[in-house]
Amino acid sequence: MAELLRCEKLTKRFGNVTALQDVDLAVESGRIIGLLGPNGSGKTTLIKLINGLLTPTSGRVTVEGDAPGVVTKSKVSYLPDNNYLDARMTVRQVVELFGDFYADFDPARAGEMLTRLGISPDCRLKTLSKGNKEKVSLILVMSRRAKLYVLDEPIAGVDPATRDHIIATILDNYDPSASVIISTHLISDIEQILDDVIFIQNGRILLHQSVEQIRESHGMSVDEWFREVFKW
Amino acid sequence: MVTRLFKYEIRSLGRTMLPIWGVLGGIALLTRLIRFFESESTVYGVVFGSAVVALSLGIIAVAAMTVVTVIRRFYTNLYTAEGYLSFTLPVTPFQHISVKFWTAMLFTAASAVVAFAAFCVAFSGELLVEMWHVAIYYCRQMIEAAGPGRFVLYAVEFALIALCAAATFYLLVYACIAVGQMAKKNKILAAVGVYFAYYFATQILGTILIVFMIVLDGSAFMLAINDFINDYPNAALAIGIGYYLAQCAIFFGVTNVITYKKLNLE
């Protein structure tokens, strides 16, 4: 399996606060990885650095050997943890936007998923419920044939049924040769789909192991091991 | 990619500006309609006067809304949640800033054309012909004073100065927003602070420079500048354009470097 993502001594400080400290990480293709950690552990900062939305204080991050830039942005499909689409646009317009800018975007696939959900392409985003907005965002991101999907808290703040739908959408649509990084603290909901997990706390990587290894070596599920590691 | 960026930029600004232009057009048409009932009566005077006031306010509103819309679009599309999409599109910050700038200039020019067209519609007919005659009379006087060849040069230079002034203003605001977004919180307030700090710093530096030159050789320096402007007005205007362009390059560079190296989408 080829190496897709690499972080070397990656550090990010905001003033006096260190959000990430000397993170070394390598992610291979074809894996679904859970980026797990409590609130404020540095998950979103790491994701933003991978996507070039923040610049590292020191160290470097590369996707297939390239630093974040035009080349990596055409390979990485990113779902932020907030509403990032212009609410005045219609669903049809955002689908068109993704199709215009991403060569790997499949509008037919997006249309199919939207139809299945009963979301009209002529709806303005501001008229959609929170759950439907998140579904539209996920559909856009998963309709790309990207090499790396980076999903920041895709199942936070939605009801269990929507959560299941989101997980099914991820599984049904990602290219098996690609990798998916899913940041969350709702581990039990996604544990069954993960190949690897990364535990992060106070900006440091505590653990990067396969789910199998965790189960074998600790005799417990990832969720139980997470609770053990991050016990107050 | 640049063409596609232009498409979405024009669509977004158009979504706000088209209705505003439409309202101004409506006021202009209404003013013209009122003029069909022209009479000496007080009622006509009041109604027509109100329409002219509404038209004037409409033109001011179009100018203000153009500036606000353009700046707001730059800020929200790049440095708020929308930036998560903008900066994950496979385009460079240079392309983003360039497209936003040229679209801003396009909409500013379009607003000027719409305002002028609204004025022409409202006062079309004999009144407009009269105004046109007055304008031609003053133009002739200026041509006679400047000489026919130089008048064209003046016209071109004044048009360029106006464009450069608008460009400098937008790029200064872009640079201030780019600096402001680096703040941990209150990013808009930080941008406004940077704008005023820059404004006061340049005023103070300019004053210090003038005082320094006066102290150095009395009023000779100021008189020399005055003489140069009077003797070579076209050259003075060209220097003014060059000064604006230099500022544009600096502000654009600052915005671009900060967005490349110090993007802070916290």
Short mmCIF file of C-alpha atoms in Angstrom, two decimals:
data_model
loop_
_atom_site.label_atom_id
_atom_site.label_comp_id
_atom_site.label_asym_id
_atom_site.label_seq_id
_atom_site.Cartn_x
_atom_site.Cartn_y
_atom_site.Cartn_z
CA MET A 1 0.00 0.00 0.00
CA ALA A 2 1.34 3.39 -1.02
CA GLU A 3 1.87 6.13 1.51
CA LEU A 4 -0.71 8.86 1.08
CA LEU A 5 -0.26 11.28 3.93
CA ARG A 6 2.82 12.11 5.97
CA CYS A 7 3.29 14.53 8.87
CA GLU A 8 6.80 15.19 10.13
CA LYS A 9 7.36 17.00 13.43
CA LEU A 10 4.19 18.92 12.69
CA THR A 11 3.62 21.69 15.24
CA LYS A 12 0.98 24.40 15.39
CA ARG A 13 0.83 27.12 18.01
CA PHE A 14 -1.81 29.81 18.44
CA GLY A 15 -0.03 32.44 20.49
CA ASN A 16 0.95 30.69 23.72
CA VAL A 17 -1.32 27.73 23.11
CA THR A 18 0.22 24.68 21.45
CA ALA A 19 -2.52 22.94 19.47
CA LEU A 20 -0.24 20.32 17.92
CA GLN A 21 3.21 19.25 19.07
CA ASP A 22 5.74 17.31 16.96
CA VAL A 23 3.17 15.12 15.26
CA ASP A 24 4.71 12.31 13.19
CA LEU A 25 2.18 10.38 11.19
CA ALA A 26 2.00 8.25 8.06
CA VAL A 27 -1.26 7.13 6.45
CA GLU A 28 -1.38 4.52 3.72
CA SER A 29 -3.98 4.22 1.00
CA GLY A 30 -6.98 1.94 1.32
CA ARG A 31 -7.62 2.49 5.04
CA ILE A 32 -10.47 3.98 7.05
CA ILE A 33 -8.92 5.74 9.98
CA GLY A 34 -10.64 7.14 13.04
CA LEU A 35 -9.00 10.29 14.39
CA LEU A 36 -10.16 10.08 17.96
CA GLY A 37 -9.67 12.40 20.86
CA PRO A 38 -11.53 14.52 23.39
CA ASN A 39 -12.64 18.06 22.58
CA GLY A 40 -9.69 20.43 22.11
CA SER A 41 -7.23 17.60 21.54
CA GLY A 42 -6.04 18.97 18.18
CA LYS A 43 -8.11 16.87 15.74
CA THR A 44 -9.52 19.81 13.79
CA THR A 45 -6.17 21.62 13.79
CA LEU A 46 -4.49 18.55 12.27
CA ILE A 47 -7.24 18.29 9.65
CA LYS A 48 -6.96 21.97 8.77
CA LEU A 49 -3.19 21.63 8.38
CA ILE A 50 -3.69 18.67 6.02
CA ASN A 51 -6.04 20.84 3.96
CA GLY A 52 -3.83 23.92 3.94
CA LEU A 53 -6.34 26.01 5.90
CA LEU A 54 -3.71 26.67 8.55
CA THR A 55 0.02 26.98 8.11
CA PRO A 56 2.25 24.93 10.43
CA THR A 57 4.40 26.73 12.99
CA SER A 58 7.06 24.11 12.23
CA GLY A 59 7.32 20.70 10.62
CA ARG A 60 5.62 19.66 7.44
CA VAL A 61 2.65 17.81 6.06
CA THR A 62 2.54 16.21 2.60
CA VAL A 63 -0.05 14.38 0.53
CA GLU A 64 1.63 11.98 -1.90
CA GLY A 65 4.80 14.00 -1.41
CA ASP A 66 3.27 17.43 -2.09
CA ALA A 67 2.78 20.17 0.49
CA PRO A 68 -0.83 21.46 0.71
CA GLY A 69 -1.59 23.42 -2.45
CA VAL A 70 -3.41 23.19 -5.75
CA VAL A 71 -2.14 19.64 -6.41
CA THR A 72 -3.17 18.21 -3.02
CA LYS A 73 -6.53 19.99 -3.09
CA SER A 74 -7.47 18.08 -6.21
CA LYS A 75 -6.70 14.82 -4.35
CA VAL A 76 -8.21 15.52 -0.92
CA SER A 77 -11.95 15.71 -0.35
CA TYR A 78 -12.66 17.61 2.86
CA LEU A 79 -15.78 17.86 4.97
CA PRO A 80 -15.46 20.66 7.56
CA ASP A 81 -17.19 20.52 10.91
CA ASN A 82 -19.43 23.51 10.15
CA ASN A 83 -21.71 24.88 7.44
CA TYR A 84 -19.29 26.18 4.87
CA LEU A 85 -21.53 26.56 1.83
CA ASP A 86 -23.06 29.88 0.80
CA ALA A 87 -26.58 29.53 2.24
CA ARG A 88 -28.04 31.66 -0.55
CA MET A 89 -27.12 29.03 -3.15
CA THR A 90 -29.45 26.26 -4.28
CA VAL A 91 -28.48 22.59 -4.02
CA ARG A 92 -28.21 22.50 -7.84
CA GLN A 93 -25.79 25.44 -7.77
CA VAL A 94 -23.45 23.86 -5.21
CA VAL A 95 -23.46 20.60 -7.19
CA GLU A 96 -22.55 22.64 -10.30
CA LEU A 97 -19.80 24.42 -8.33
CA PHE A 98 -18.20 21.14 -7.25
CA GLY A 99 -18.48 19.83 -10.82
CA ASP A 100 -16.82 22.96 -12.17
CA PHE A 101 -13.83 22.86 -9.86
CA TYR A 102 -13.16 19.20 -9.10
CA ALA A 103 -12.29 17.01 -12.06
CA ASP A 104 -13.01 13.92 -9.94
CA PHE A 105 -16.54 15.01 -8.99
CA ASP A 106 -19.39 12.83 -10.25
CA PRO A 107 -22.57 14.97 -10.54
CA ALA A 108 -24.69 11.95 -11.51
CA ARG A 109 -23.75 10.18 -8.28
CA ALA A 110 -24.54 13.34 -6.28
CA GLY A 111 -27.88 13.70 -8.06
CA GLU A 112 -28.73 10.08 -7.36
CA MET A 113 -28.00 10.42 -3.64
CA LEU A 114 -29.97 13.65 -3.40
CA THR A 115 -32.96 12.06 -5.13
CA ARG A 116 -32.78 9.10 -2.75
CA LEU A 117 -32.96 11.53 0.16
CA GLY A 118 -35.79 13.51 -1.42
CA ILE A 119 -33.81 16.76 -1.42
CA SER A 120 -34.91 18.96 -4.31
CA PRO A 121 -32.03 20.47 -6.31
CA ASP A 122 -33.95 23.75 -6.38
CA CYS A 123 -33.99 24.12 -2.57
CA ARG A 124 -31.91 26.95 -1.21
CA LEU A 125 -29.44 25.71 1.40
CA LYS A 126 -30.80 28.17 3.97
CA THR A 127 -34.20 26.46 3.78
CA LEU A 128 -32.80 23.00 4.62
CA SER A 129 -32.79 21.52 8.12
CA LYS A 130 -29.45 21.09 9.92
CA GLY A 131 -29.47 17.34 9.22
CA ASN A 132 -30.22 17.82 5.52
CA LYS A 133 -27.53 20.50 5.20
CA GLU A 134 -25.01 18.05 6.64
CA LYS A 135 -26.22 15.34 4.29
CA VAL A 136 -25.83 17.65 1.27
CA SER A 137 -22.30 18.56 2.39
CA LEU A 138 -21.41 14.90 2.80
CA ILE A 139 -22.94 13.96 -0.56
CA LEU A 140 -20.82 16.62 -2.26
CA VAL A 141 -17.65 15.41 -0.56
CA MET A 142 -18.34 11.71 -1.15
CA SER A 143 -19.27 12.26 -4.81
CA ARG A 144 -15.63 12.96 -5.54
CA ARG A 145 -13.25 10.20 -6.61
CA ALA A 146 -10.61 11.53 -4.24
CA LYS A 147 -7.52 9.78 -2.96
CA LEU A 148 -8.03 10.97 0.58
CA TYR A 149 -11.30 11.87 2.30
CA VAL A 150 -10.97 13.95 5.44
CA LEU A 151 -14.21 14.17 7.36
CA ASP A 152 -14.29 16.39 10.42
CA GLU A 153 -17.01 15.34 12.88
CA PRO A 154 -19.40 14.07 10.17
CA ILE A 155 -21.78 12.49 12.69
CA ALA A 156 -21.77 15.09 15.44
CA GLY A 157 -25.02 16.82 16.28
CA VAL A 158 -27.35 14.62 14.20
CA ASP A 159 -29.93 12.04 15.25
CA PRO A 160 -29.02 8.31 15.27
CA ALA A 161 -30.96 7.59 12.04
CA THR A 162 -29.10 10.36 10.20
CA ARG A 163 -25.88 9.08 11.74
CA ASP A 164 -26.51 5.64 10.24
CA HIS A 165 -27.31 7.22 6.90
CA ILE A 166 -24.09 9.23 6.97
CA ILE A 167 -22.00 6.16 7.78
CA ALA A 168 -23.73 4.20 5.01
CA THR A 169 -23.07 7.05 2.56
CA ILE A 170 -19.38 7.04 3.45
CA LEU A 171 -19.10 3.25 3.05
CA ASP A 172 -21.09 3.10 -0.19
CA ASN A 173 -19.25 5.87 -1.93
CA TYR A 174 -15.59 5.91 -1.02
CA ASP A 175 -13.15 4.35 -3.43
CA PRO A 176 -11.56 1.31 -1.70
CA SER A 177 -8.13 2.36 -2.97
CA ALA A 178 -8.56 5.72 -1.22
CA SER A 179 -8.23 6.44 2.48
CA VAL A 180 -10.77 8.05 4.77
CA ILE A 181 -9.86 9.94 7.92
CA ILE A 182 -12.87 10.43 10.18
CA SER A 183 -12.54 12.70 13.17
CA THR A 184 -15.04 12.06 15.93
CA HIS A 185 -15.56 11.37 19.58
CA LEU A 186 -18.67 9.25 18.91
CA ILE A 187 -16.57 6.12 18.62
CA SER A 188 -19.16 3.43 19.16
CA ASP A 189 -21.10 4.63 16.11
CA ILE A 190 -18.22 4.28 13.68
CA GLU A 191 -16.03 1.65 15.29
CA GLN A 192 -17.36 -1.13 13.04
CA ILE A 193 -16.15 0.61 9.87
CA LEU A 194 -12.66 1.57 11.05
CA ASP A 195 -9.44 -0.16 10.00
CA ASP A 196 -7.09 2.00 12.10
CA VAL A 197 -7.39 4.48 14.90
CA ILE A 198 -5.31 7.44 15.96
CA PHE A 199 -5.69 8.65 19.55
CA ILE A 200 -4.77 12.29 19.99
CA GLN A 201 -4.55 14.26 23.22
CA ASN A 202 -3.19 17.74 23.99
CA GLY A 203 -1.83 17.99 20.46
CA ARG A 204 0.19 14.76 20.63
CA ILE A 205 -0.44 11.40 18.99
CA LEU A 206 -0.86 8.85 21.78
CA LEU A 207 -1.50 5.84 19.61
CA HIS A 208 -1.75 4.82 15.95
CA GLN A 209 -2.81 1.20 15.63
CA SER A 210 -5.16 -1.04 13.71
CA VAL A 211 -8.50 -1.80 15.33
CA GLU A 212 -7.58 -5.48 15.27
CA GLN A 213 -4.37 -4.85 17.21
CA ILE A 214 -6.25 -2.91 19.89
CA ARG A 215 -8.83 -5.65 20.28
CA GLU A 216 -6.16 -8.35 20.45
CA SER A 217 -3.69 -6.62 22.74
CA HIS A 218 -6.17 -4.98 25.14
CA GLY A 219 -9.09 -7.37 24.87
CA MET A 220 -11.60 -4.58 24.52
CA SER A 221 -13.34 -2.55 21.84
CA VAL A 222 -11.90 0.74 20.60
CA ASP A 223 -14.65 2.60 22.42
CA GLU A 224 -13.79 0.84 25.72
CA TRP A 225 -10.07 1.37 25.22
CA PHE A 226 -10.67 5.04 24.40
CA ARG A 227 -12.62 5.46 27.65
CA GLU A 228 -9.78 3.74 29.50
CA VAL A 229 -7.07 5.91 27.97
CA PHE A 230 -8.93 9.20 28.35
CA LYS A 231 -10.35 8.47 31.81
CA TRP A 232 -10.47 11.58 34.04
CA MET B 1 -10.16 27.71 -13.22
CA VAL B 2 -9.96 31.51 -13.29
CA THR B 3 -12.92 31.67 -15.68
CA ARG B 4 -14.92 29.48 -13.29
CA LEU B 5 -13.96 31.64 -10.34
CA PHE B 6 -15.18 34.69 -12.30
CA LYS B 7 -18.46 32.91 -13.00
CA TYR B 8 -19.20 32.33 -9.30
CA GLU B 9 -17.91 35.72 -8.25
CA ILE B 10 -20.12 37.52 -10.76
CA ARG B 11 -23.10 35.36 -9.79
CA SER B 12 -22.63 36.08 -6.10
CA LEU B 13 -22.21 39.85 -6.47
CA GLY B 14 -24.98 39.93 -9.08
CA ARG B 15 -27.36 38.25 -6.63
CA THR B 16 -27.06 41.30 -4.37
CA MET B 17 -26.46 44.07 -6.88
CA LEU B 18 -29.05 43.27 -9.57
CA PRO B 19 -32.06 43.97 -7.29
CA ILE B 20 -30.43 47.20 -6.10
CA TRP B 21 -29.80 48.33 -9.67
CA GLY B 22 -33.39 47.33 -10.46
CA VAL B 23 -34.73 49.54 -7.67
CA LEU B 24 -32.68 52.50 -8.93
CA GLY B 25 -33.96 51.87 -12.46
CA GLY B 26 -37.49 51.81 -11.09
CA ILE B 27 -37.02 55.16 -9.32
CA ALA B 28 -35.56 56.64 -12.53
CA LEU B 29 -38.54 55.42 -14.58
CA LEU B 30 -40.96 56.75 -11.96
CA THR B 31 -39.23 60.15 -12.06
CA ARG B 32 -39.53 60.17 -15.86
CA LEU B 33 -43.21 59.23 -15.64
CA ILE B 34 -43.87 62.04 -13.17
CA ARG B 35 -42.28 64.46 -15.64
CA PHE B 36 -44.98 63.60 -18.20
CA PHE B 37 -47.38 65.49 -15.92
CA GLU B 38 -45.11 68.55 -15.72
CA SER B 39 -47.01 71.66 -14.57
CA GLU B 40 -46.58 74.78 -12.47
CA SER B 41 -48.67 73.32 -9.64
CA THR B 42 -47.33 72.91 -6.11
CA VAL B 43 -48.38 69.26 -6.05
CA TYR B 44 -46.24 68.52 -9.10
CA GLY B 45 -43.33 70.43 -7.54
CA VAL B 46 -43.54 68.39 -4.34
CA VAL B 47 -43.94 65.05 -6.12
CA PHE B 48 -41.15 65.75 -8.63
CA GLY B 49 -38.88 67.11 -5.87
CA SER B 50 -39.47 63.94 -3.83
CA ALA B 51 -38.68 61.78 -6.86
CA VAL B 52 -35.42 63.66 -7.45
CA VAL B 53 -34.48 63.24 -3.76
CA ALA B 54 -35.31 59.52 -4.01
CA LEU B 55 -33.20 59.23 -7.17
CA SER B 56 -30.26 61.02 -5.48
CA LEU B 57 -30.54 58.76 -2.43
CA GLY B 58 -30.82 55.76 -4.76
CA ILE B 59 -27.59 56.70 -6.53
CA ILE B 60 -25.81 57.17 -3.18
CA ALA B 61 -27.22 53.82 -1.99
CA VAL B 62 -25.97 52.06 -5.15
CA ALA B 63 -22.48 53.51 -4.60
CA ALA B 64 -22.45 52.53 -0.90
CA MET B 65 -23.93 49.06 -1.51
CA THR B 66 -21.39 48.35 -4.25
CA VAL B 67 -18.49 49.03 -1.88
CA VAL B 68 -20.09 47.16 1.05
CA THR B 69 -21.07 44.14 -1.09
CA VAL B 70 -17.64 43.84 -2.69
CA ILE B 71 -15.81 44.05 0.65
CA ARG B 72 -18.26 41.75 2.40
CA ARG B 73 -17.90 39.15 -0.34
CA PHE B 74 -14.10 39.24 -0.05
CA TYR B 75 -14.22 38.77 3.71
CA THR B 76 -16.94 36.13 3.98
CA ASN B 77 -15.83 34.06 1.00
CA LEU B 78 -12.21 33.87 2.09
CA TYR B 79 -11.90 34.34 5.83
CA THR B 80 -15.11 32.97 7.37
CA ALA B 81 -16.63 29.45 7.15
CA GLU B 82 -17.00 29.86 3.36
CA GLY B 83 -13.20 29.97 3.23
CA TYR B 84 -13.20 26.24 4.07
CA LEU B 85 -14.55 25.66 0.59
CA SER B 86 -12.74 28.51 -1.19
CA PHE B 87 -9.33 27.41 0.06
CA THR B 88 -9.92 23.72 -0.63
CA LEU B 89 -10.72 24.41 -4.28
CA PRO B 90 -7.74 23.63 -6.51
CA VAL B 91 -6.91 27.30 -7.10
CA THR B 92 -4.23 29.53 -5.64
CA PRO B 93 -4.81 32.44 -3.24
CA PHE B 94 -3.37 34.68 -6.00
CA GLN B 95 -6.17 33.58 -8.32
CA HIS B 96 -8.80 34.10 -5.62
CA ILE B 97 -7.61 37.62 -4.81
CA SER B 98 -7.16 38.60 -8.48
CA VAL B 99 -10.62 37.40 -9.47
CA LYS B 100 -12.24 39.11 -6.50
CA PHE B 101 -10.41 42.34 -7.28
CA TRP B 102 -11.27 42.45 -11.00
CA THR B 103 -14.89 41.52 -10.31
CA ALA B 104 -15.03 44.31 -7.73
CA MET B 105 -13.73 46.76 -10.36
CA LEU B 106 -16.23 45.44 -12.90
CA PHE B 107 -19.16 45.90 -10.53
CA THR B 108 -17.95 49.35 -9.49
CA ALA B 109 -17.82 50.40 -13.15
CA ALA B 110 -21.21 48.76 -13.77
CA SER B 111 -22.72 50.64 -10.80
CA ALA B 112 -21.36 53.92 -12.22
CA VAL B 113 -22.92 53.10 -15.61
CA VAL B 114 -26.25 52.15 -13.99
CA ALA B 115 -26.27 55.39 -11.94
CA PHE B 116 -25.50 57.44 -15.07
CA ALA B 117 -28.14 55.57 -17.07
CA ALA B 118 -30.70 56.15 -14.28
CA PHE B 119 -29.90 59.86 -14.35
CA CYS B 120 -30.31 59.92 -18.16
CA VAL B 121 -33.63 58.06 -17.99
CA ALA B 122 -35.01 60.31 -15.24
CA PHE B 123 -34.13 63.50 -17.08
CA SER B 124 -34.47 62.31 -20.69
CA GLY B 125 -36.08 64.68 -23.15
CA GLU B 126 -35.49 68.40 -23.36
CA LEU B 127 -34.03 68.61 -19.87
CA LEU B 128 -31.29 66.11 -20.71
CA VAL B 129 -30.54 67.86 -24.02
CA GLU B 130 -30.15 71.12 -22.09
CA MET B 131 -27.77 69.50 -19.60
CA TRP B 132 -25.87 67.94 -22.47
CA HIS B 133 -25.43 71.39 -24.07
CA VAL B 134 -24.11 72.79 -20.79
CA ALA B 135 -21.65 69.87 -20.50
CA ILE B 136 -20.46 70.41 -24.10
CA TYR B 137 -20.02 74.14 -23.42
CA TYR B 138 -17.78 73.46 -20.40
CA CYS B 139 -15.87 70.78 -22.31
CA ARG B 140 -15.16 73.25 -25.12
CA GLN B 141 -13.90 75.79 -22.60
CA MET B 142 -11.59 73.19 -21.09
CA ILE B 143 -10.34 72.12 -24.53
CA GLU B 144 -9.57 75.73 -25.39
CA ALA B 145 -7.73 76.20 -22.08
CA ALA B 146 -5.76 72.96 -22.34
CA GLY B 147 -5.25 72.71 -26.08
CA PRO B 148 -7.04 70.02 -28.11
CA GLY B 149 -4.34 67.33 -27.92
CA ARG B 150 -3.77 67.72 -24.21
CA PHE B 151 -7.47 67.63 -23.39
CA VAL B 152 -7.68 64.00 -24.54
CA LEU B 153 -4.63 63.24 -22.40
CA TYR B 154 -6.28 64.98 -19.41
CA ALA B 155 -9.48 63.00 -19.93
CA VAL B 156 -7.57 59.70 -20.12
CA GLU B 157 -5.46 60.58 -17.08
CA PHE B 158 -8.45 61.63 -14.99
CA ALA B 159 -10.28 58.43 -15.92
CA LEU B 160 -7.19 56.40 -14.99
CA ILE B 161 -6.78 58.30 -11.71
CA ALA B 162 -10.40 57.52 -10.80
CA LEU B 163 -9.93 53.82 -11.62
CA CYS B 164 -6.62 53.65 -9.77
CA ALA B 165 -8.12 55.39 -6.72
CA ALA B 166 -10.94 52.80 -6.59
CA ALA B 167 -8.44 49.96 -7.11
CA THR B 168 -6.14 51.31 -4.37
CA PHE B 169 -9.05 51.60 -1.95
CA TYR B 170 -10.25 48.04 -2.54
CA LEU B 171 -6.75 46.58 -2.33
CA LEU B 172 -6.01 48.55 0.86
CA VAL B 173 -9.18 47.16 2.42
CA TYR B 174 -8.25 43.63 1.24
CA ALA B 175 -4.81 44.01 2.85
CA CYS B 176 -6.37 45.25 6.11
CA ILE B 177 -8.78 42.29 6.15
CA ALA B 178 -5.91 39.89 5.47
CA VAL B 179 -3.93 41.35 8.39
CA GLY B 180 -7.05 41.41 10.60
CA GLN B 181 -7.84 37.72 10.00
CA MET B 182 -4.58 36.82 11.75
CA ALA B 183 -6.06 38.08 15.04
CA LYS B 184 -7.25 35.41 17.45
CA LYS B 185 -10.70 37.02 17.77
CA ASN B 186 -12.52 40.20 16.70
CA LYS B 187 -11.05 39.87 13.23
CA ILE B 188 -13.26 42.57 11.68
CA LEU B 189 -12.40 45.00 14.46
CA ALA B 190 -8.72 44.19 13.93
CA ALA B 191 -9.08 44.90 10.19
CA VAL B 192 -10.78 48.26 10.90
CA GLY B 193 -7.98 49.05 13.38
CA VAL B 194 -5.33 48.25 10.75
CA TYR B 195 -7.12 50.50 8.23
CA PHE B 196 -7.19 53.50 10.59
CA ALA B 197 -3.66 52.84 11.84
CA TYR B 198 -2.45 52.87 8.21
CA TYR B 199 -4.46 56.01 7.44
CA PHE B 200 -3.13 57.94 10.45
CA ALA B 201 0.42 56.67 9.94
CA THR B 202 0.49 57.90 6.32
CA GLN B 203 -1.01 61.26 7.34
CA ILE B 204 1.54 61.73 10.11
CA LEU B 205 4.44 60.63 7.89
CA GLY B 206 3.28 62.99 5.12
CA THR B 207 3.05 65.90 7.56
CA ILE B 208 6.49 65.10 9.01
CA LEU B 209 7.96 64.98 5.47
CA ILE B 210 6.47 68.38 4.56
CA VAL B 211 7.60 69.97 7.84
CA PHE B 212 11.06 68.45 7.36
CA MET B 213 11.34 69.88 3.83
CA ILE B 214 10.13 73.31 4.97
CA VAL B 215 12.66 73.31 7.81
CA LEU B 216 15.36 72.19 5.41
CA ASP B 217 14.92 74.85 2.70
CA GLY B 218 12.02 77.07 3.64
CA SER B 219 9.08 77.10 1.26
CA ALA B 220 11.24 76.37 -1.82
CA PHE B 221 10.33 72.66 -1.89
CA MET B 222 6.58 73.30 -1.71
CA LEU B 223 6.85 76.04 -4.33
CA ALA B 224 8.84 73.73 -6.60
CA ILE B 225 6.09 71.11 -6.37
CA ASN B 226 3.46 73.73 -7.04
CA ASP B 227 5.39 75.01 -10.09
CA PHE B 228 5.85 71.46 -11.40
CA ILE B 229 2.11 70.76 -11.17
CA ASN B 230 1.30 74.05 -12.93
CA ASP B 231 3.96 73.68 -15.63
CA TYR B 232 3.58 69.95 -16.29
CA PRO B 233 0.06 68.98 -15.23
CA ASN B 234 -0.02 65.86 -17.44
CA ALA B 235 3.27 64.65 -15.98
CA ALA B 236 2.00 65.37 -12.45
CA LEU B 237 -1.14 63.31 -13.14
CA ALA B 238 1.00 60.50 -14.56
CA ILE B 239 3.10 60.52 -11.37
CA GLY B 240 -0.14 60.36 -9.37
CA ILE B 241 -1.25 57.30 -11.38
CA GLY B 242 2.17 55.70 -10.82
CA TYR B 243 1.88 56.36 -7.07
CA TYR B 244 -1.54 54.69 -6.97
CA LEU B 245 -0.28 51.71 -8.99
CA ALA B 246 2.69 51.27 -6.65
CA GLN B 247 0.30 51.23 -3.67
CA CYS B 248 -1.91 48.71 -5.49
CA ALA B 249 1.08 46.40 -6.01
CA ILE B 250 2.09 46.65 -2.35
CA PHE B 251 -1.43 46.04 -0.98
CA PHE B 252 -2.00 43.14 -3.36
CA GLY B 253 1.37 41.64 -2.40
CA VAL B 254 0.63 41.95 1.33
CA THR B 255 -2.78 40.28 0.93
CA ASN B 256 -1.33 37.51 -1.22
CA VAL B 257 1.64 36.72 1.05
CA ILE B 258 -0.52 36.71 4.20
CA THR B 259 -3.10 34.46 2.57
CA TYR B 260 -0.40 32.08 1.37
CA LYS B 261 1.68 31.99 4.53
CA LYS B 262 -0.55 33.09 7.40
CA LEU B 263 -4.02 31.86 6.58
CA ASN B 264 -5.81 31.51 9.88
CA LEU B 265 -9.16 29.79 9.43
CA GLU B 266 -9.56 28.99 13.12
#
